[in-house]
Amino acid sequence: MVASIRAILGLLVMLINTLIGIGPMMVIALAKLIVPHQPFQQRCARGVMWIAEKWVDANVAVLNRMLDTRWELRGDFNPRLDTSYLVLCNHQSWVDIAALVEVLNGRVPYYKFFLKRELIWVPLLGLAFWALDYPLMRRYSSEYLKKHPEKRGLDLEITRKACEKCRGMPITVVNFPEGTRYTPAKHEAQQPGFRHLLQPKAGGISFVLASIGDQIDTILDISIVYPDGVPGFWDLLANRIPRVIVDIRQYPLDQQWVRGDYRNDPAFRSRFQQWITELWQQKDERIGFIHTSVDAERTE
């Protein structure tokens, strides 16, 4: 009962924060839409991101005051606000976003998440996603694409347009390469060759790099681990998550991945996919090591 009341109060506070921030954000976003002047639009974009950062700051402060969750940051992470990052993260739960916000907000430029298009219909938040120019991806089944081949590559075009709007501004692009949340059933169906991960999709990453890779300096390879089992967002609000481990590895971006043509050059596409697969293999090993170390702690 206490946990449910705590969760409801947390939701109410975040709703109030959202209502306060959404009005000014919409005014600036509409001005950006109406006035076709790029310098003005970029100033508007910075204004929208500033409001979003303050909204996140308020929500993080509320959650940290309400919750006992321990956010454990590991790895090598030397954040800067004057550069652009590409974040590659595993995906298990809505809590992943809270974990990323906890460790990244205020330390790196404001981030853009790749989201499912259906989220545009979430009340208030959908408007915020639109105002922030978040890439809203539409997933098609292989059967649908066979019937509608003209839809192939649509997500890549959405990625390109969203990234072009970021040009000239420090930005953190957050990508979940698996394209969906990990579940045992999905893992069993895919048989991906990883113990803790699904198969990564390289195409979206390549298009981000092709669009604004020349201004991205660093890749943040982030692995999120829930030692007590994968939670839901309600578990977070109800204070049922004792500990979250966030491991960050920081790599300089090799410019060879910026210059290639993923769509039309099969040799480059093969090399790029191999690079992402190797990153994922290393991530899988790190996640396994973290789980092993946690188990060892509990047996001491």
Short mmCIF file of C-alpha atoms in Angstrom, two decimals, residues 154-285:
data_model
loop_
_atom_site.label_atom_id
_atom_site.label_comp_id
_atom_site.label_asym_id
_atom_site.label_seq_id
_atom_site.Cartn_x
_atom_site.Cartn_y
_atom_site.Cartn_z
CA LEU A 154 11.96 4.65 -44.27
CA ASP A 155 13.43 4.53 -40.76
CA LEU A 156 16.82 5.43 -42.17
CA GLU A 157 15.33 8.47 -43.88
CA ILE A 158 13.66 9.52 -40.62
CA THR A 159 17.04 9.14 -38.92
CA ARG A 160 18.73 11.29 -41.54
CA LYS A 161 16.19 14.12 -41.25
CA ALA A 162 16.30 14.10 -37.45
CA CYS A 163 20.08 14.16 -37.42
CA GLU A 164 20.27 17.02 -39.92
CA LYS A 165 18.30 19.17 -37.46
CA CYS A 166 21.07 18.61 -34.91
CA ARG A 167 23.84 19.83 -37.17
CA GLY A 168 25.92 22.60 -35.65
CA MET A 169 24.87 21.89 -32.05
CA PRO A 170 26.51 19.61 -29.49
CA ILE A 171 24.17 16.66 -29.12
CA THR A 172 23.99 13.22 -27.56
CA VAL A 173 22.23 10.72 -29.80
CA VAL A 174 20.94 7.72 -27.86
CA ASN A 175 20.39 4.52 -29.80
CA PHE A 176 19.19 1.12 -28.62
CA PRO A 177 20.64 -1.01 -31.44
CA GLU A 178 18.59 -4.08 -30.53
CA GLY A 179 15.50 -2.17 -31.63
CA THR A 180 13.31 -3.73 -28.95
CA ARG A 181 13.41 -4.63 -25.28
CA TYR A 182 15.18 -7.83 -24.33
CA THR A 183 12.97 -10.66 -23.10
CA PRO A 184 13.80 -14.35 -22.71
CA ALA A 185 11.19 -15.16 -25.37
CA LYS A 186 12.75 -12.78 -27.90
CA HIS A 187 16.20 -14.12 -27.07
CA GLU A 188 15.02 -17.67 -27.62
CA ALA A 189 13.40 -16.75 -30.92
CA GLN A 190 16.45 -14.88 -32.23
CA GLN A 191 19.21 -17.22 -31.04
CA PRO A 192 21.51 -14.20 -31.42
CA GLY A 193 24.76 -15.73 -30.19
CA PHE A 194 24.83 -13.53 -27.08
CA ARG A 195 23.89 -14.57 -23.56
CA HIS A 196 22.48 -11.26 -22.35
CA LEU A 197 21.65 -9.33 -25.51
CA LEU A 198 19.59 -9.44 -28.68
CA GLN A 199 21.05 -9.02 -32.15
CA PRO A 200 22.03 -5.39 -32.84
CA LYS A 201 20.79 -3.60 -35.95
CA ALA A 202 23.58 -1.67 -37.60
CA GLY A 203 21.66 0.32 -40.23
CA GLY A 204 20.33 3.06 -37.96
CA ILE A 205 23.72 3.58 -36.34
CA SER A 206 25.36 3.90 -39.73
CA PHE A 207 22.85 6.49 -40.88
CA VAL A 208 23.41 8.60 -37.76
CA LEU A 209 27.13 8.58 -38.48
CA ALA A 210 26.60 9.34 -42.16
CA SER A 211 24.38 12.31 -41.25
CA ILE A 212 26.30 13.98 -38.41
CA GLY A 213 29.25 11.69 -37.79
CA ASP A 214 31.65 14.48 -38.68
CA GLN A 215 30.61 16.29 -35.49
CA ILE A 216 30.48 13.21 -33.23
CA ASP A 217 33.77 12.68 -31.43
CA THR A 218 33.01 9.87 -29.04
CA ILE A 219 30.98 6.70 -28.68
CA LEU A 220 29.59 5.89 -25.25
CA ASP A 221 29.04 2.14 -25.02
CA ILE A 222 26.60 1.85 -22.10
CA SER A 223 25.53 -1.40 -20.47
CA ILE A 224 22.69 -1.38 -17.94
CA VAL A 225 22.40 -4.26 -15.48
CA TYR A 226 19.63 -4.89 -12.94
CA PRO A 227 21.14 -7.24 -10.32
CA ASP A 228 17.74 -7.97 -8.78
CA GLY A 229 15.90 -8.71 -12.01
CA VAL A 230 14.59 -6.56 -14.84
CA PRO A 231 12.03 -4.11 -13.39
CA GLY A 232 9.14 -2.15 -14.80
CA PHE A 233 8.70 1.60 -14.49
CA TRP A 234 6.10 1.13 -11.74
CA ASP A 235 8.73 -0.79 -9.76
CA LEU A 236 10.95 2.28 -9.96
CA LEU A 237 8.24 4.63 -8.73
CA ALA A 238 7.27 2.19 -5.98
CA ASN A 239 10.88 2.05 -4.72
CA ARG A 240 11.29 -1.64 -5.53
CA ILE A 241 14.65 -1.36 -7.31
CA PRO A 242 17.53 -1.56 -4.82
CA ARG A 243 20.39 -1.19 -7.28
CA VAL A 244 21.10 -0.36 -10.91
CA ILE A 245 24.57 -0.77 -12.42
CA VAL A 246 25.48 1.42 -15.40
CA ASP A 247 28.78 0.56 -17.08
CA ILE A 248 30.14 3.15 -19.54
CA ARG A 249 32.99 2.61 -21.98
CA GLN A 250 34.19 5.61 -23.94
CA TYR A 251 35.75 5.21 -27.39
CA PRO A 252 36.93 7.75 -29.95
CA LEU A 253 34.93 7.46 -33.15
CA ASP A 254 36.94 5.98 -36.01
CA GLN A 255 36.22 8.21 -38.99
CA GLN A 256 36.16 5.26 -41.39
CA TRP A 257 32.63 4.57 -40.12
CA VAL A 258 31.58 8.09 -41.08
CA ARG A 259 32.83 8.07 -44.66
CA GLY A 260 31.39 4.78 -45.93
CA ASP A 261 28.13 4.14 -47.80
CA TYR A 262 26.20 1.56 -45.78
CA ARG A 263 23.27 1.32 -48.16
CA ASN A 264 25.12 0.96 -51.47
CA ASP A 265 28.52 -0.52 -50.58
CA PRO A 266 28.22 -4.20 -49.57
CA ALA A 267 31.85 -4.42 -48.48
CA PHE A 268 31.51 -1.42 -46.18
CA ARG A 269 28.19 -2.72 -44.87
CA SER A 270 29.80 -6.04 -43.99
CA ARG A 271 32.70 -4.34 -42.17
CA PHE A 272 30.33 -2.05 -40.30
CA GLN A 273 28.12 -4.92 -39.19
CA GLN A 274 31.20 -6.82 -38.04
CA TRP A 275 32.33 -3.80 -35.99
CA ILE A 276 28.94 -3.53 -34.28
CA THR A 277 28.88 -7.28 -33.65
CA GLU A 278 32.31 -7.09 -32.00
CA LEU A 279 31.13 -4.20 -29.81
CA TRP A 280 28.13 -6.30 -28.82
CA GLN A 281 30.28 -9.32 -28.04
CA GLN A 282 32.41 -7.20 -25.71
CA LYS A 283 29.28 -5.74 -24.12
CA ASP A 284 27.84 -9.22 -23.60
CA GLU A 285 31.04 -10.30 -21.85
#
